[in-house]
XYZ file of C-alpha atoms in Angstrom:
462
model
C 0.000 0.000 0.000
C 1.301 3.418 -0.963
C -0.140 6.798 0.113
C 0.334 9.987 -1.924
C -0.349 13.242 -0.069
C -1.762 15.900 -2.380
C -3.877 18.361 -0.377
C -4.501 19.519 3.202
C -0.892 18.623 3.897
C 0.446 21.708 5.656
C -2.862 23.599 5.419
C -6.426 23.087 6.604
C -8.364 23.009 3.336
C -8.242 21.076 0.071
C -8.240 17.571 1.586
C -6.945 15.163 -1.083
C -5.040 11.913 -0.534
C -4.403 9.042 -2.951
C -3.964 5.398 -1.959
C -2.426 2.794 -4.267
C -3.329 -0.710 -3.169
C -4.439 -4.081 -4.569
C -3.765 -2.847 -8.090
C -6.145 0.100 -7.707
C -6.027 3.822 -7.027
C -8.413 5.274 -4.449
C -8.876 8.889 -3.382
C -9.662 9.914 0.170
C -11.590 13.207 -0.124
C -11.512 15.715 -2.957
C -11.858 19.065 -1.235
C -11.779 22.661 -2.318
C -8.883 24.923 -1.360
C -10.184 27.895 0.624
C -8.585 31.071 1.920
C -6.980 33.943 0.054
C -7.800 34.622 -3.616
C -4.329 33.341 -4.493
C -4.957 30.082 -2.627
C -8.382 29.596 -4.191
C -7.000 30.042 -7.707
C -5.148 26.743 -7.173
C -8.494 24.952 -7.462
C -8.287 25.385 -11.240
C -4.872 23.684 -11.468
C -4.659 20.193 -12.960
C -4.980 17.392 -10.437
C -1.601 15.830 -9.541
C -2.874 12.544 -11.050
C -4.987 11.531 -14.024
C -8.649 11.517 -12.854
C -9.559 8.747 -15.280
C -7.062 6.430 -13.535
C -8.739 6.790 -10.137
C -10.947 3.762 -9.447
C -12.962 5.009 -6.448
C -13.421 8.083 -4.274
C -14.155 7.839 -0.545
C -15.447 10.948 1.223
C -15.151 11.608 4.957
C -17.854 14.290 5.279
C -19.752 17.054 3.503
C -17.770 20.194 4.325
C -16.709 21.872 1.105
C -12.984 21.628 1.902
C -13.460 17.843 1.720
C -15.918 17.489 -1.188
C -15.696 20.785 -3.088
C -13.756 19.525 -6.133
C -15.750 16.322 -6.648
C -17.720 17.709 -9.651
C -14.449 18.927 -11.163
C -12.938 15.443 -10.741
C -15.855 13.913 -12.647
C -15.772 16.673 -15.254
C -12.101 15.902 -15.897
C -12.548 12.191 -16.422
C -13.265 10.267 -13.194
C -15.794 7.476 -13.877
C -15.681 5.390 -10.694
C -18.006 5.179 -7.736
C -18.073 7.641 -4.834
C -18.615 6.125 -1.390
C -19.699 8.082 1.654
C -21.907 7.814 4.740
C -25.635 8.071 3.984
C -26.205 11.443 5.708
C -23.193 12.881 3.887
C -24.721 11.705 0.609
C -27.869 13.679 1.502
C -25.863 16.816 2.335
C -23.608 16.708 -0.727
C -25.987 18.099 -3.381
C -26.947 21.014 -1.128
C -23.324 21.940 -0.490
C -22.111 21.407 -4.054
C -25.027 23.212 -5.703
C -24.259 26.220 -3.531
C -20.576 26.087 -4.492
C -21.506 25.817 -8.165
C -23.897 28.751 -7.889
C -21.173 30.888 -6.290
C -18.668 29.913 -8.992
C -21.163 30.652 -11.775
C -21.972 34.019 -10.208
C -18.303 34.936 -9.830
C -17.652 34.111 -13.493
C -20.645 36.140 -14.612
C -19.538 39.200 -12.623
C -15.974 38.872 -13.882
C -17.130 38.744 -17.486
C -19.380 41.736 -16.985
C -16.352 43.904 -16.170
C -13.624 42.216 -18.233
C -11.458 44.405 -20.390
C -11.148 44.021 -24.157
C -8.806 41.179 -25.002
C -9.113 39.452 -21.639
C -10.249 35.805 -21.777
C -13.757 34.909 -20.695
C -14.006 33.670 -17.101
C -15.544 30.223 -16.671
C -16.898 28.688 -13.460
C -14.922 25.949 -11.771
C -17.981 23.779 -12.409
C -21.690 24.237 -12.984
C -24.870 22.950 -11.402
C -25.133 20.476 -14.264
C -21.675 19.175 -13.318
C -22.921 18.640 -9.754
C -25.857 16.605 -11.016
C -23.491 14.472 -13.090
C -21.204 13.888 -10.084
C -24.073 12.830 -7.830
C -24.830 9.950 -10.219
C -21.633 8.317 -8.959
C -22.486 8.470 -5.225
C -23.181 5.271 -3.281
C -24.299 5.885 0.337
C -23.212 3.486 3.074
C -24.171 3.149 6.761
C -21.810 3.435 9.686
C -19.982 0.366 11.016
C -20.515 -1.908 7.997
C -17.458 -3.329 6.256
C -17.900 -3.035 2.483
C -15.826 -4.199 -0.469
C -15.496 -1.186 -2.755
C -12.985 -2.694 -5.200
C -11.486 -6.170 -5.473
C -9.054 -6.434 -2.577
C -10.119 -3.154 -0.913
C -12.606 -2.927 1.973
C -13.722 0.145 3.904
C -15.785 0.962 6.990
C -17.146 4.351 8.043
C -16.947 5.147 11.771
C -18.588 8.070 13.575
C -16.247 11.087 13.695
C -18.509 13.428 15.714
C -17.689 16.465 13.560
C -20.902 17.118 11.596
C -23.856 14.954 10.623
C -22.541 11.974 8.665
C -18.880 12.750 9.350
C -16.688 9.685 9.328
C -13.314 8.291 10.091
C -12.398 5.752 7.441
C -10.886 2.308 7.931
C -9.383 0.914 4.723
C -8.066 -2.634 4.372
C -5.852 -3.706 1.436
C -2.684 -5.721 0.782
C -2.843 -7.162 4.301
C -2.617 -3.677 5.816
C -5.075 -1.348 7.499
C -5.046 2.412 6.914
C -7.062 4.713 9.179
C -7.962 8.217 7.999
C -9.413 10.281 10.819
C -11.328 12.738 8.642
C -12.197 15.704 10.857
C -12.718 14.689 14.483
C -15.221 16.449 16.715
C -14.864 16.993 20.466
C -16.528 14.619 22.871
C -19.824 15.981 24.124
C -20.643 17.966 20.978
C -24.379 18.708 21.018
C -26.618 16.681 18.715
C -23.832 14.372 17.514
C -22.502 11.170 18.991
C -18.887 11.083 20.172
C -16.135 9.959 17.774
C -15.785 6.198 17.634
C -12.537 4.758 18.964
C -10.708 2.612 16.415
C -8.827 -0.415 17.694
C -5.715 -0.836 15.513
C -3.984 0.366 12.360
C -0.822 -0.024 10.300
C -0.894 3.720 9.547
C -2.996 6.587 10.911
C -3.555 9.774 8.913
C -4.910 12.242 11.449
C -6.145 15.805 11.198
C -4.344 18.416 13.308
C -6.410 21.599 12.919
C -6.189 22.494 16.612
C -3.090 20.489 17.413
C -1.505 23.437 19.222
C -4.295 24.455 21.591
C -6.886 23.402 24.120
C -10.462 24.551 23.710
C -12.262 26.437 26.409
C -14.803 24.428 28.330
C -17.937 24.246 26.192
C -20.238 25.295 29.015
C -18.069 28.351 29.728
C -18.360 29.251 26.063
C -22.121 28.839 26.165
C -22.278 31.169 29.176
C -20.185 33.666 27.204
C -22.726 33.529 24.384
C -25.466 34.433 26.834
C -23.392 37.348 28.124
C -22.815 38.611 24.570
C -26.539 38.588 23.868
C -27.230 40.472 27.114
C -24.590 43.108 26.296
C -25.835 43.534 22.739
C -29.402 44.003 23.980
C -28.345 46.620 26.545
C -26.319 48.495 23.938
C -29.135 48.455 21.407
C -27.260 46.533 18.739
C -27.450 43.447 16.576
C -25.409 40.233 16.689
C -23.783 38.856 13.531
C -22.586 35.254 13.494
C -20.740 33.899 10.450
C -21.361 30.165 10.604
C -20.955 27.151 8.398
C -24.270 25.887 7.066
C -23.438 22.381 8.274
C -22.511 21.911 11.920
C -22.133 25.252 13.657
C -25.544 26.545 12.583
C -27.350 23.511 13.975
C -25.376 23.601 17.228
C -26.170 27.277 17.731
C -29.877 26.584 17.316
C -29.544 23.722 19.807
C -28.074 26.068 22.426
C -30.728 28.672 21.675
C -33.391 26.073 22.466
C -31.539 24.824 25.539
C -31.259 28.365 26.987
C -34.367 29.911 25.472
C -35.737 31.337 28.705
C -32.399 31.986 30.440
C -31.130 34.129 27.551
C -34.512 35.852 27.063
C -34.394 34.951 23.392
C -38.097 35.618 22.881
C -37.245 39.342 22.741
C -34.861 38.806 19.802
C -35.607 38.197 16.162
C -33.370 35.344 15.032
C -32.565 35.069 11.328
C -31.055 32.075 9.618
C -30.016 34.019 6.542
C -28.863 31.161 4.365
C -31.055 29.171 2.002
C -28.447 26.420 2.111
C -28.482 26.283 5.921
C -32.263 26.045 5.833
C -32.021 22.979 3.595
C -29.347 21.474 5.841
C -31.578 21.925 8.896
C -34.189 19.836 7.088
C -31.641 17.066 6.460
C -30.602 17.079 10.123
C -34.271 16.825 11.035
C -34.586 13.666 8.914
C -31.586 11.958 10.496
C -32.584 11.868 14.152
C -31.271 8.298 14.319
C -27.753 9.781 14.362
C -28.414 12.146 17.293
C -27.039 11.514 20.762
C -29.267 10.885 23.791
C -28.988 14.439 25.124
C -30.215 15.877 21.826
C -33.250 13.615 21.920
C -34.051 14.922 25.414
C -33.752 18.550 24.266
C -36.059 17.868 21.317
C -38.569 16.390 23.776
C -38.371 18.926 26.627
C -37.518 22.267 24.957
C -38.638 24.266 21.928
C -37.614 22.378 18.812
C -34.248 23.975 17.917
C -35.203 24.020 14.249
C -38.612 25.596 14.887
C -37.911 28.265 17.500
C -40.792 30.749 17.934
C -38.746 33.773 16.771
C -36.644 31.976 14.149
C -36.990 33.256 10.590
C -35.591 31.468 7.539
C -34.746 34.014 4.845
C -34.696 32.755 1.284
C -34.598 35.682 -1.119
C -32.073 38.474 -1.513
C -34.760 41.038 -0.684
C -35.551 39.246 2.590
C -31.854 39.256 3.457
C -31.433 42.944 2.655
C -34.479 43.825 4.746
C -32.685 42.586 7.869
C -30.360 45.587 7.667
C -33.293 47.893 8.294
C -33.595 46.407 11.794
C -31.701 48.779 14.089
C -31.604 46.538 17.145
C -32.649 43.157 18.478
C -31.605 40.927 15.553
C -29.382 37.862 15.759
C -28.213 37.007 12.253
C -26.603 33.655 11.442
C -25.276 33.652 7.873
C -22.627 32.021 5.738
C -19.923 31.685 5.005
C -18.288 30.485 8.191
C -14.950 32.113 7.337
C -16.640 35.244 5.931
C -14.964 34.801 2.551
C -18.260 34.701 0.622
C -21.998 34.609 1.141
C -24.599 36.828 2.764
C -22.582 37.563 5.881
C -20.522 39.979 3.759
C -23.667 41.999 3.025
C -24.360 42.327 6.766
C -20.729 43.114 7.578
C -20.682 45.907 5.043
C -23.691 47.519 6.720
C -22.863 46.823 10.371
C -19.111 46.579 11.036
C -18.797 50.326 11.421
C -21.237 50.439 14.363
C -19.865 50.068 17.876
C -23.073 48.484 19.137
C -22.687 45.604 16.661
C -21.332 42.366 18.097
C -19.648 39.858 15.766
C -19.289 36.324 17.102
C -16.862 33.852 15.509
C -17.745 30.260 16.351
C -15.500 28.289 13.984
C -12.010 28.063 12.548
C -10.836 31.048 10.474
C -8.231 30.006 7.901
C -5.269 32.127 6.863
C -6.160 34.636 4.161
C -9.880 34.830 4.943
C -11.792 37.933 5.994
C -12.792 36.138 9.174
C -9.145 35.607 10.089
C -8.330 39.283 9.486
C -11.191 40.344 11.736
C -10.203 37.878 14.461
C -6.635 39.224 14.245
C -7.918 42.750 14.907
C -8.039 44.440 11.489
C -9.369 47.996 11.731
C -10.198 48.275 8.027
C -11.373 45.543 5.646
C -12.425 45.550 1.995
C -15.877 44.147 1.202
C -17.385 44.137 -2.288
C -14.806 46.670 -3.445
C -15.362 49.146 -0.597
C -13.163 49.866 2.427
C -15.101 49.338 5.651
C -14.067 50.671 9.059
C -14.334 48.060 11.806
C -15.788 49.476 15.025
C -17.875 46.431 15.913
C -17.047 44.364 18.976
C -15.525 40.999 18.094
C -15.790 37.767 20.056
C -14.053 34.449 19.371
C -15.776 31.592 21.173
C -13.518 28.665 20.359
C -15.292 26.306 22.718
C -17.890 25.694 20.012
C -15.375 24.374 17.516
C -16.417 21.367 15.441
C -12.823 20.097 15.681
C -11.435 18.450 18.761
C -8.380 20.034 20.383
C -4.879 18.795 21.150
C -6.055 16.777 24.134
C -8.785 15.086 22.103
C -6.482 14.283 19.195
C -3.896 12.743 21.500
C -6.533 10.669 23.279
C -8.033 9.380 20.011
C -4.650 8.436 18.565
C -3.517 6.969 21.891
C -6.392 4.470 21.797
C -5.192 2.869 18.548
C -2.823 -0.112 18.721
C -0.060 -0.508 16.171
C 0.917 -3.424 13.924
C 2.608 -6.609 15.151
C 2.007 -5.879 18.815
C 3.346 -2.318 18.700
C 1.767 -0.014 21.245
C 0.924 2.624 18.641
C 0.903 2.853 14.831
C 2.940 5.138 12.567
C 1.302 8.541 12.242
C 1.036 11.108 9.446
C -0.440 14.487 10.365
C -2.651 16.187 7.785
C -5.228 19.000 7.707
C -3.286 21.446 9.852
C -1.047 24.484 9.575
C 2.578 23.844 10.497
C 2.444 25.538 13.875
C -0.397 23.262 14.963
C 1.157 20.123 13.483
C 4.538 20.738 15.023
C 3.071 21.251 18.484
C 0.962 18.107 18.206
C 3.858 16.046 16.870
C 5.995 17.177 19.794
C 3.378 16.155 22.368
C 2.796 12.786 20.704
C 6.519 12.126 20.467
C 6.977 12.872 24.160
C 4.039 10.737 25.282
C 4.217 7.762 22.915
C 7.731 7.769 21.449
C 6.298 8.151 17.938
C 7.848 10.524 15.414
C 4.858 11.841 13.528
C 5.286 12.633 9.852
C 4.330 16.180 8.817
C 3.025 15.383 5.358
C 3.670 17.705 2.417
C 2.087 17.800 -1.042
C 3.987 15.338 -3.211
C 5.102 13.117 -0.327
C 4.725 9.354 -0.771
C 4.554 6.911 2.131
C 4.778 3.124 1.989
C 2.601 1.187 4.432
């Protein structure tokens, strides 16, 4: 078995790994590169392999940095099957259609203002390309070993990151590869905890927060309540950039859990994302994947997805109307890193007001507007205009969908190595170098394992 590292090797987006085994080539994830405009332009580059030679694609979960180039892969010649957990298969068309719509819109705007002689801009892929890609998808349940190609078996295990997120066990050539996917923290609302895997010949593990420990989740939830109280006293609105899958649903869960305590009936809550509205419906249909605590909340509290003051905005006019509300609005909108989507519209109108509170509840990658705001930027450019930042900013990392250093170490530490070894070889992916280096140091000290910091182009024999 041979592993080629292509993407999310030294960065946190663009997950893409190739496995050669049993005479076949299999991809683990095919994600979009996100971040600065320069980084995102790399999505148009040729793949570092011939798509037509890939026999199968296995997807860990539905976040766009793990599935965002799937239609492009098919467009460029991939003809095999795509395997993923059943809930991920339901989420995929929602996520990919949104990405296609954004790409089509960007190309249209670029062509509208292109100069004579400049080439026509084309979208990365279209909605028709998404439909073609979905024809290849084969949904699978958790915990069922499946032969996907002669000599290659896989099993999806709960990863606790978003609905349908999976760690992947892959057996071939007498070896077992484990790919963590993105791992969620234990105790994440709605979702079950990540499954512990017993053994492996190689572990490829994410390292997004490998250099830090999250705040206690309950402390973070209390901080949210304090932010809402302060914003109400100051007569402002609250803006929350949030990913349509994961953070949005958790926020609504906490709103239901603390409905009376936070006096949320006095607020108007807007889920300003047609995509997030569709995702909420998919979560609602997959209650079998919820943890026991979520089932109790659904039974004893207001339904998180049907809160009395929750408004789902669909049209652009409905979204724009929110900005006429001077106070008392909580607006949840995409994108989670504020590099696209309707949150930019609200930022442009509200960042200059001191009574505005902006709450960041997820990871902000290098090069994104969200990262610049978290780092304290006083001026930002939105839709071609310079915007002064007077709004109050809050980073509540305790709501992260990724587990922290402690959780990563514990998950890896529970996996036995080959031939009686205490622990398996480890390659760290999906992390910036600072995070990976810190995690590798801790793992080396505790387990005597020298973790590999994978780079694009690296090849590893198993």
